[in-house]
Amino acid sequence: MAPPPNATPAGIIALLPKLSDADADIRYMSLNDLDNILKSGSPGFLTNEYHTSAKTVECLLKTLDDTNGEVQNQAIKCIGSLTQRAPSELLPPMLEKLSTLKTTNAVDASIPATALRVFIASFQRPSVSTQPSRSTQEAYAAISKVLIPRLVGYVVLSHESWNHSRPASGMLDVQDDGTVDANALDVLTELIRCFGSMLQDAEKKALQKSTMAVFDHHRTSTIAKKKAVSAISLLALYMSDALLSAFVSSLLESFRNPHLTAGQHRLLITMVGTLARTVPERFGRYLKTLAPFILNPLSEQAYQDALEDTAENGTADAEDEEVREAALLALEGFLLLCSNDMRPYTDEAIQAAVRFLAYDPNVTADGDDEEMGGTQADADAEDEADVDEEDEDFEEEGVMSDDDDVSWKVRRCAAKALYAIISTRSNGDLLDNGVLYERIAPALIARFQEREENVRLEVLSNLTALVRKTSDHAVTPFSFAGETEFELISANEARSRKRRRLGSDATLFESPINTMSQAGFNSPDASPPPSSGPRADLARLSGNIIRGVSRLLKQSTLATKQSGIVLLHEMVTVQHGGLTEHFAKISESLVDAVKSPSAHSPAHAIGTAALASTGKLRIEALRLVGAVCDNHSSTLIAPYASSLVPAVAAAAKDKYSKVSSEAIVAVESLIKVLTPPRSAGTGQVNRQYVGKMYDVVLDRAVAIEADVEVRQHAIHAIGVLLARGSELSKAGGLSETQRTKAMGVLLDRLRNETTRMSAVKAIDMFLSSCQDASLLSKKWTRDVTIELGAQFRKANRSLRGASLAALRGLVGNPGALNCLDDRTVHATTGVLLPLVSPQDLNLLGMALVILAKLVRQNPKSVVDPRLNAALCAIVIAPLGGAVLDALLVLLKAIGEEKAGQPLMQSLLQDVGVNGDPAIVGKAIGTLVVSGESTVGVKLNDFVTELQSAPDDKRKCLALSVLGEAGYRLGSSSPLEPGLFTKYFNSSSQSLPRAAATALGRAGAGNVKTYLPVILTTTSKAGSSQYLSLHAIKEILQFTGQARSDIVPYTRQMWETLLAASQAEDNKAVGAECIGRLTVIEPKTFLPLLQTYLQDESPSVRGMVIQATRFTLSDSDEDFDEVLRPILVPMLISMLNDSNLENRRLALGVLNSATHNKSEMILPKLSELVPLVMKESMVKPELIREVQMGPFKHKVDDGLEIRKSAYETLYTLMEGAYSRISPMDLFDRVTAGLDDDHEIKVLSNLMLTKLVYIDPEETGRHLDAIAEQYRSILAFKPKENAVKQELEKLSEANKGVLKVTLLLHDILPGNTSAGNSLQSEKWKGYWEWVAKDFKSQVASVEQEMKSQTA
């Protein structure tokens, strides 16, 4: 907007007379024009206009006393605008006049204070880590000269350029009658908020003294005292350690005052609790002396005294109740934010919270708290005998109300304190040692009969949190931005896949998705709960919990019912069942919760709010139905199907999409549990329900009015139903007509863009599970194949990957594969060829597997020049792992189908030595053996090539071909070991290594002939020994089914490998060989490895540590049985090794063990994590100074082990966060933000996950994170900094801004409950970032959006 034409001092002068006009509208409009001029004028247009500015101030002060409220408000706006433009020398007198302004005409007495606050807030807030701007410094100078003396009533700091006349009185002075200007406290709060970081210690002390005078005076109002607490807590952010210590000492003296009234006691406790929430990292050290004063009002003696007073007086003292409430709130703050400092008071805190959770002086407790303490048998008998009477009693108790009773606030605060203990002390702490289930859980269960709903909801929420914490894996892995579901599946497959062995080609055709689990074929694990640990503790209390919740479900409010159902859902999920003996108690209530409210009452009688609450209840009830079906046997569910199925089916057609969507998911779970094979024992009873569920899912899948999510879930349910195949047809549950119609719906949905992905997954599930070829029609199969192939051209990579996986399932099904005609095969090959490219290895691997199957079915339609050219293009790419295996499977199929001669010619002529000889050689060797005489070349041709080739590249290729051929020919191979070993002494750099690899590859197929020769060579020192070790590694890696051939040589190999590994060059490959050999005979060699960990030589111990790592990723059940009892002791021994490098290697072993042997690691993680934490700390003794020419340079020898420690913490955080102390973990993460660049990157990455895993704990550490981030962003490089340093700094800043945006978006400033997850320090940091790094933030935000698009 263009500035007004009169945006000049003259324009302002012209407006000033109008501010005194008799017409309020003219005064208002003139002020509005003045505000526009002040805002739009150039920044310095009043700099030299002192008199104009002074006259404007005088006029504005008069309008602040206007009789019209709107005029006053507009004048306040002008004050803010003028403050930013006025000359700096005008600020002190302007501030003095504002602070002494007395209004006579204004109705609102807070106008002067509001104007002062606007004046203060008009300037840019100073940053802790950056130099304040000139205008900010001038504003602070004015505040220091004028406002602070006006607030406290005396001059605090002397300023030469100002007349320091003592104010008549301070704005914060308390009058004799206890009155104080509460608006002045608002001004003080704004002053601290904006300029707290610039205040001098003397000013802070003066402001603290004046504020505490308001706080301490016995006659000041409650509002003033609360505002004083807010001001002091804000001031504490900027207090020095000495000032804070002195302030806490004064609080301690106040606590020791024997004449302390209840009101003063409450306010002192509130002050302490507020300080703990404001500056927890600095306040925690004082809890050693302060905590007893907070716990004293919560002691057993205080509890008994309260009950006695109530008995005598008929009601509890209101002030005493407020003291207890304040004490519990402060205790909650201590436990949440100063968890480590509160550890010595854990027992007292638990006792206090449990004690006052049951504090209900208006109800005589005749054993109520013991209601849940009987045996399960007694409880069941009581339920059956007196259920009606109990329900009536509970109903009477539930409607009991006493308006004068505020004890429920105490109980609610006690519940919140217990939640603080559960949330901060569960991971690897009070949960593992049984304290939470022995002392807290029974107290929570006993309060199920709580008559105040707010408290009852807190109790249920606490117990739900405890049950959730009990899960072995508290969080579900999530994908990062840009990482699709298909990528996660492929990555998981790559991690879990064991190394391919001889004859393992069939595993390549397995779907990456566990179709047995997806389709619900597998019955839930019926194994009993563990004998000890958190899950065992939960199992012992399950009966009491379910009995209590069942009562709540029968007689309670919607909110309580919903919370109870959520609790049951968590129990079923964590225990993988647990309702087998108790489902009868909740089944009727569960069905009622699923039903629509219209089933119980007319629609016009139900309000919108009630409908919304009922919808949430129904959603949770439907989720519970699904969880029960997924985790229990069919024999449990079948008797209740007559009530469950109609209710869930009706909910599936509900007009609310969220209810309908969740109902379809529940229908799918019912299909799984009520149909074969899981329902094999229930027979024909379930037939009547299959048709109803079939009709529901089919109707929802094609309903145009249904939400997209509902249709997608319905399509998936159709896939589950069809996957039952012949078993369901034989049982009479699904007719041929119904099946054909359902298959037609899937094909139709596959052609629809909005439901395509769901249809692809459903088809994949169906085809991967269908074993009966008669259930598949040729036309449907061909149409589906063509449609799946058409998706490969789509831009959506997730869709392409899922379609490819479905096609792999189709060709892996013999019945479906036989349905394909030549035309379909040819068309499918055409759409697959663009995927035969090294651009996307995930898609490439599956495409090669599908082509291999199609070659077996119809080689003439598949193998053509286009395919040969594509294969030649990828064979020169750096392939490995599953993709290389898939390529070799395809080449083997082409050779065996006698179609390999053109391809062989292309490989020899067009590729040859242009690619990696190791990969090209494997391809040619596979084709030579599988194609035999049909490929146009013989094995002897490559022997001749090896002997006559003029260059090393051709010889390396020939060796690779011969090695692969020897491996595949096995014992029938005519090749002798000497053919390879004679090249060990070659002067070439590449030939000896190629010969060693080929020797091992050939030896893996013919162990008896090759291994003795290799062992003989290994016993000789020199380069031949190193090469022989590589040959042994190949044999151990690819032996597969021929392991039995190695057994006679294991002892000799062990001795030879140990001796050879002593040489420094041989250590790494020797350790790998020893590890792989240990897997073959674990009973013999694992104890030996454990023994060698105590060897005196660090080199030997290091070799053993490396060898142990190679045993973890490639082992079987027999090996695990031997490893299980000794793995953790071995890890502890490794992590305590005296050698720094060995400890670094040990961290790598723990990292690998966490990935591959988590079930062995997790129970003992509490012994391992402290050792990792220890290695993540900076150790000054490892930092040394090195002279580099004229300069001295510091070298940190502990840097590499710290990197390994943070990598291990990252792995543990992902897989076992529930077993790590969150406080300790966050301490290391925040410390890592101040470490080396790579550790900073890891710490940032950990924060991006922790904000999802545990947002509450992340919110508690925002202050420490903000402090570290501020220092990173404020760092300025030296003028002579090199390019690499500047790039690292830029990358670090970008990483900080990314995480800052993520934390700001995910952690809300204010939650629905009214509490904020963002601290004041974080808010200040965010404002600074948003202003000073505006362009960088916008760039990073755009980049993050593009990644998630």
Short mmCIF file of C-alpha atoms in Angstrom, two decimals, residues 200-482:
data_model
loop_
_atom_site.label_atom_id
_atom_site.label_comp_id
_atom_site.label_asym_id
_atom_site.label_seq_id
_atom_site.Cartn_x
_atom_site.Cartn_y
_atom_site.Cartn_z
CA GLN A 200 21.19 -5.70 35.31
CA ASP A 201 21.46 -7.81 38.47
CA ALA A 202 20.66 -4.81 40.65
CA GLU A 203 17.49 -4.20 38.67
CA LYS A 204 16.46 -7.84 38.84
CA LYS A 205 17.02 -7.82 42.59
CA ALA A 206 14.99 -4.64 43.03
CA LEU A 207 12.12 -5.94 40.92
CA GLN A 208 12.19 -9.23 42.79
CA LYS A 209 12.09 -7.45 46.14
CA SER A 210 9.12 -5.29 45.17
CA THR A 211 7.24 -8.22 43.69
CA MET A 212 7.85 -10.39 46.73
CA ALA A 213 6.54 -7.56 48.91
CA VAL A 214 3.24 -7.91 47.03
CA PHE A 215 3.45 -11.67 47.41
CA ASP A 216 4.26 -11.63 51.13
CA HIS A 217 1.77 -9.01 52.28
CA HIS A 218 -1.05 -10.73 54.11
CA ARG A 219 -3.76 -8.35 52.85
CA THR A 220 -3.05 -8.20 49.11
CA SER A 221 -5.66 -9.74 46.86
CA THR A 222 -5.42 -13.23 45.43
CA ILE A 223 -5.31 -11.83 41.89
CA ALA A 224 -2.33 -9.63 42.76
CA LYS A 225 -0.53 -12.55 44.37
CA LYS A 226 -1.08 -14.73 41.32
CA LYS A 227 0.24 -12.02 39.04
CA ALA A 228 3.25 -11.66 41.34
CA VAL A 229 3.95 -15.39 41.02
CA SER A 230 3.82 -15.11 37.22
CA ALA A 231 6.18 -12.14 37.23
CA ILE A 232 8.70 -13.84 39.55
CA SER A 233 8.65 -17.06 37.53
CA LEU A 234 9.33 -15.08 34.36
CA LEU A 235 12.09 -13.12 36.08
CA ALA A 236 13.70 -16.40 37.17
CA LEU A 237 14.52 -17.11 33.53
CA TYR A 238 16.99 -14.23 33.63
CA MET A 239 18.27 -14.48 37.20
CA SER A 240 21.93 -15.26 37.70
CA ASP A 241 22.78 -18.40 39.65
CA ALA A 242 23.68 -16.31 42.69
CA LEU A 243 20.43 -14.35 42.55
CA LEU A 244 18.34 -17.49 42.07
CA SER A 245 20.13 -19.17 44.97
CA ALA A 246 19.46 -16.17 47.23
CA PHE A 247 15.83 -16.15 46.16
CA VAL A 248 15.40 -19.85 46.92
CA SER A 249 17.04 -19.28 50.30
CA SER A 250 14.45 -16.62 51.07
CA LEU A 251 11.70 -19.06 50.12
CA LEU A 252 13.20 -21.64 52.46
CA GLU A 253 13.13 -19.13 55.32
CA SER A 254 9.49 -18.43 54.55
CA PHE A 255 8.69 -22.15 54.65
CA ARG A 256 10.37 -22.38 58.08
CA ASN A 257 8.17 -19.59 59.49
CA PRO A 258 6.20 -21.20 62.35
CA HIS A 259 3.37 -18.68 61.94
CA LEU A 260 2.77 -19.47 58.27
CA THR A 261 -0.92 -19.35 57.43
CA ALA A 262 -2.57 -21.84 55.09
CA GLY A 263 -2.99 -19.16 52.44
CA GLN A 264 0.66 -18.16 52.60
CA HIS A 265 1.69 -21.81 52.59
CA ARG A 266 -0.32 -22.42 49.42
CA LEU A 267 1.19 -19.43 47.67
CA LEU A 268 4.72 -20.44 48.62
CA ILE A 269 4.15 -23.92 47.26
CA THR A 270 2.64 -22.45 44.10
CA MET A 271 5.71 -20.24 43.70
CA VAL A 272 8.05 -23.22 44.04
CA GLY A 273 6.01 -25.29 41.59
CA THR A 274 5.97 -22.46 39.06
CA LEU A 275 9.74 -22.04 39.31
CA ALA A 276 10.21 -25.75 38.69
CA ARG A 277 8.21 -25.48 35.49
CA THR A 278 9.96 -22.28 34.37
CA VAL A 279 13.64 -23.08 35.01
CA PRO A 280 13.72 -26.84 35.68
CA GLU A 281 17.32 -27.38 34.61
CA ARG A 282 18.56 -24.80 37.16
CA PHE A 283 15.93 -25.35 39.83
CA GLY A 284 16.42 -29.10 40.22
CA ARG A 285 19.53 -28.72 42.38
CA TYR A 286 17.44 -27.03 45.11
CA LEU A 287 14.92 -29.85 45.45
CA LYS A 288 17.11 -31.57 48.02
CA THR A 289 16.06 -28.88 50.50
CA LEU A 290 12.71 -27.80 49.03
CA ALA A 291 11.06 -31.17 48.32
CA PRO A 292 10.49 -32.05 52.01
CA PHE A 293 8.47 -28.85 52.48
CA ILE A 294 6.26 -29.81 49.54
CA LEU A 295 5.86 -33.39 50.71
CA ASN A 296 5.06 -32.42 54.31
CA PRO A 297 1.41 -31.41 53.62
CA LEU A 298 1.01 -34.74 51.85
CA SER A 299 2.33 -36.93 54.66
CA GLU A 300 0.38 -39.68 56.39
CA GLN A 301 0.03 -37.49 59.48
CA ALA A 302 -1.44 -34.67 57.41
CA TYR A 303 -3.80 -37.15 55.77
CA GLN A 304 -5.06 -38.47 59.09
CA ASP A 305 -5.39 -34.97 60.51
CA ALA A 306 -7.51 -33.96 57.52
CA LEU A 307 -9.83 -36.93 58.03
CA GLU A 308 -10.15 -36.18 61.74
CA ASP A 309 -10.92 -32.52 61.11
CA THR A 310 -13.60 -33.49 58.61
CA ALA A 311 -15.11 -35.93 61.08
CA GLU A 312 -15.21 -33.26 63.79
CA ASN A 313 -16.35 -30.28 61.72
CA GLY A 314 -18.46 -32.07 59.16
CA THR A 315 -16.49 -30.65 56.26
CA ALA A 316 -12.86 -30.23 55.23
CA ASP A 317 -11.12 -26.89 55.62
CA ALA A 318 -11.11 -25.20 52.19
CA GLU A 319 -7.72 -23.52 52.68
CA ASP A 320 -6.08 -26.79 53.73
CA GLU A 321 -7.55 -28.44 50.66
CA GLU A 322 -5.99 -25.74 48.50
CA VAL A 323 -2.62 -26.32 50.15
CA ARG A 324 -2.81 -30.03 49.35
CA GLU A 325 -3.88 -29.27 45.78
CA ALA A 326 -0.97 -26.85 45.32
CA ALA A 327 1.47 -29.33 46.83
CA LEU A 328 0.37 -32.08 44.46
CA LEU A 329 0.60 -29.72 41.47
CA ALA A 330 4.11 -28.73 42.52
CA LEU A 331 5.00 -32.40 43.01
CA GLU A 332 3.75 -33.14 39.50
CA GLY A 333 6.01 -30.40 38.13
CA PHE A 334 8.99 -31.76 40.04
CA LEU A 335 8.39 -35.27 38.76
CA LEU A 336 7.86 -34.20 35.17
CA LEU A 337 10.61 -31.64 34.75
CA CYS A 338 13.20 -32.49 37.43
CA SER A 339 12.86 -36.26 37.27
CA ASN A 340 16.50 -37.09 38.00
CA ASP A 341 16.65 -34.70 40.97
CA MET A 342 13.48 -36.26 42.40
CA ARG A 343 14.81 -39.82 42.36
CA PRO A 344 15.75 -39.73 46.09
CA TYR A 345 12.11 -38.86 46.87
CA THR A 346 10.51 -41.51 44.67
CA ASP A 347 9.03 -43.51 47.54
CA GLU A 348 7.65 -40.46 49.31
CA ALA A 349 6.17 -39.12 46.08
CA ILE A 350 4.43 -42.41 45.28
CA GLN A 351 3.10 -42.72 48.83
CA ALA A 352 1.78 -39.17 48.80
CA ALA A 353 0.07 -39.47 45.42
CA VAL A 354 -1.45 -42.88 46.19
CA ARG A 355 -2.58 -41.67 49.60
CA PHE A 356 -4.44 -38.64 48.31
CA LEU A 357 -5.79 -40.44 45.26
CA ALA A 358 -8.11 -42.12 47.75
CA TYR A 359 -8.71 -38.93 49.74
CA ASP A 360 -12.49 -38.55 49.95
CA PRO A 361 -13.38 -37.27 53.43
CA ASN A 362 -17.11 -37.03 52.64
CA VAL A 363 -17.36 -40.77 51.98
CA THR A 364 -16.74 -43.28 54.72
CA ALA A 365 -14.44 -45.94 53.33
CA ASP A 366 -15.54 -49.27 54.76
CA GLY A 367 -13.05 -51.30 52.85
CA ASP A 368 -13.85 -49.69 49.50
CA ASP A 369 -10.21 -49.42 48.66
CA GLU A 370 -9.86 -53.11 49.19
CA GLU A 371 -12.66 -53.91 46.77
CA MET A 372 -10.28 -54.92 44.02
CA GLY A 373 -7.88 -56.76 46.25
CA GLY A 374 -9.49 -60.20 46.47
CA THR A 375 -8.56 -63.31 44.54
CA GLN A 376 -9.82 -63.84 41.03
CA ALA A 377 -11.98 -66.77 42.09
CA ASP A 378 -13.62 -64.71 44.80
CA ALA A 379 -14.15 -61.88 42.37
CA ASP A 380 -15.82 -64.10 39.79
CA ALA A 381 -18.10 -65.64 42.39
CA GLU A 382 -19.02 -62.21 43.68
CA ASP A 383 -19.75 -61.01 40.15
CA GLU A 384 -22.12 -63.89 39.48
CA ALA A 385 -23.92 -63.63 42.81
CA ASP A 386 -24.30 -59.90 43.32
CA VAL A 387 -23.85 -58.23 39.95
CA ASP A 388 -27.22 -56.48 40.03
CA GLU A 389 -26.72 -55.20 43.56
CA GLU A 390 -23.25 -53.91 42.71
CA ASP A 391 -24.54 -52.10 39.66
CA GLU A 392 -27.21 -50.40 41.75
CA ASP A 393 -24.65 -49.39 44.37
CA PHE A 394 -22.35 -48.02 41.74
CA GLU A 395 -25.16 -46.09 40.11
CA GLU A 396 -26.09 -44.52 43.43
CA GLU A 397 -22.48 -43.63 44.09
CA GLY A 398 -22.01 -42.25 40.58
CA VAL A 399 -24.87 -39.74 40.93
CA MET A 400 -23.79 -38.59 44.39
CA SER A 401 -22.89 -34.91 44.36
CA ASP A 402 -21.78 -32.34 46.90
CA ASP A 403 -21.31 -28.79 45.65
CA ASP A 404 -19.28 -27.84 48.72
CA ASP A 405 -16.87 -30.76 48.37
CA VAL A 406 -13.66 -29.78 46.60
CA SER A 407 -11.66 -32.84 47.65
CA TRP A 408 -12.03 -34.11 44.09
CA LYS A 409 -9.49 -31.48 43.01
CA VAL A 410 -6.98 -33.03 45.39
CA ARG A 411 -7.66 -36.49 44.01
CA ARG A 412 -7.35 -35.22 40.44
CA CYS A 413 -3.98 -33.62 41.22
CA ALA A 414 -2.86 -36.84 42.88
CA ALA A 415 -3.78 -38.73 39.72
CA LYS A 416 -1.79 -36.24 37.64
CA ALA A 417 1.22 -36.76 39.92
CA LEU A 418 0.94 -40.51 39.41
CA TYR A 419 0.82 -39.95 35.66
CA ALA A 420 4.04 -37.95 35.95
CA ILE A 421 5.70 -40.93 37.64
CA ILE A 422 4.38 -43.35 35.03
CA SER A 423 5.45 -41.20 32.11
CA THR A 424 8.96 -40.37 33.35
CA ARG A 425 9.99 -43.43 35.34
CA SER A 426 8.72 -46.34 33.23
CA ASN A 427 11.46 -46.89 30.69
CA GLY A 428 13.97 -49.35 32.14
CA ASP A 429 13.13 -48.14 35.66
CA LEU A 430 10.10 -48.52 37.93
CA LEU A 431 8.28 -50.56 35.32
CA ASP A 432 10.95 -53.25 35.14
CA ASN A 433 11.37 -53.61 38.90
CA GLY A 434 7.61 -53.97 39.42
CA VAL A 435 7.02 -50.81 41.48
CA LEU A 436 4.43 -49.34 39.10
CA TYR A 437 2.31 -52.50 39.10
CA GLU A 438 2.77 -53.32 42.76
CA ARG A 439 2.09 -49.90 44.23
CA ILE A 440 0.43 -47.62 41.68
CA ALA A 441 -1.75 -49.91 39.55
CA PRO A 442 -3.77 -51.37 42.49
CA ALA A 443 -4.46 -47.85 43.75
CA LEU A 444 -5.71 -46.81 40.32
CA ILE A 445 -7.92 -49.90 40.01
CA ALA A 446 -9.40 -49.20 43.44
CA ARG A 447 -10.53 -45.76 42.24
CA PHE A 448 -12.66 -47.10 39.38
CA GLN A 449 -15.64 -46.37 41.65
CA GLU A 450 -14.63 -42.67 41.86
CA ARG A 451 -17.78 -40.55 41.90
CA GLU A 452 -16.28 -37.45 40.22
CA GLU A 453 -15.91 -38.03 36.49
CA ASN A 454 -12.89 -35.75 36.02
CA VAL A 455 -10.94 -37.84 38.50
CA ARG A 456 -12.26 -41.11 37.09
CA LEU A 457 -11.08 -40.15 33.61
CA GLU A 458 -7.63 -39.30 34.97
CA VAL A 459 -7.48 -42.69 36.69
CA LEU A 460 -8.39 -44.56 33.52
CA SER A 461 -5.95 -42.48 31.49
CA ASN A 462 -3.15 -43.26 33.94
CA LEU A 463 -3.80 -46.97 33.82
CA THR A 464 -3.97 -46.85 30.01
CA ALA A 465 -0.59 -45.08 29.92
CA LEU A 466 0.89 -47.73 32.21
CA VAL A 467 -0.43 -50.56 30.05
CA ARG A 468 0.89 -48.85 26.93
CA LYS A 469 4.30 -48.50 28.55
CA THR A 470 4.25 -52.23 29.23
CA SER A 471 4.53 -53.05 25.55
CA ASP A 472 7.94 -54.42 24.55
CA HIS A 473 7.89 -52.01 21.60
CA ALA A 474 6.06 -48.90 22.68
CA VAL A 475 6.06 -47.23 19.25
CA THR A 476 5.41 -48.27 15.71
CA PRO A 477 8.17 -47.53 13.21
CA PHE A 478 7.22 -44.65 10.94
CA SER A 479 8.47 -43.50 7.62
CA PHE A 480 10.42 -40.32 6.96
CA ALA A 481 9.33 -37.77 4.47
CA GLY A 482 9.68 -39.14 0.99
#
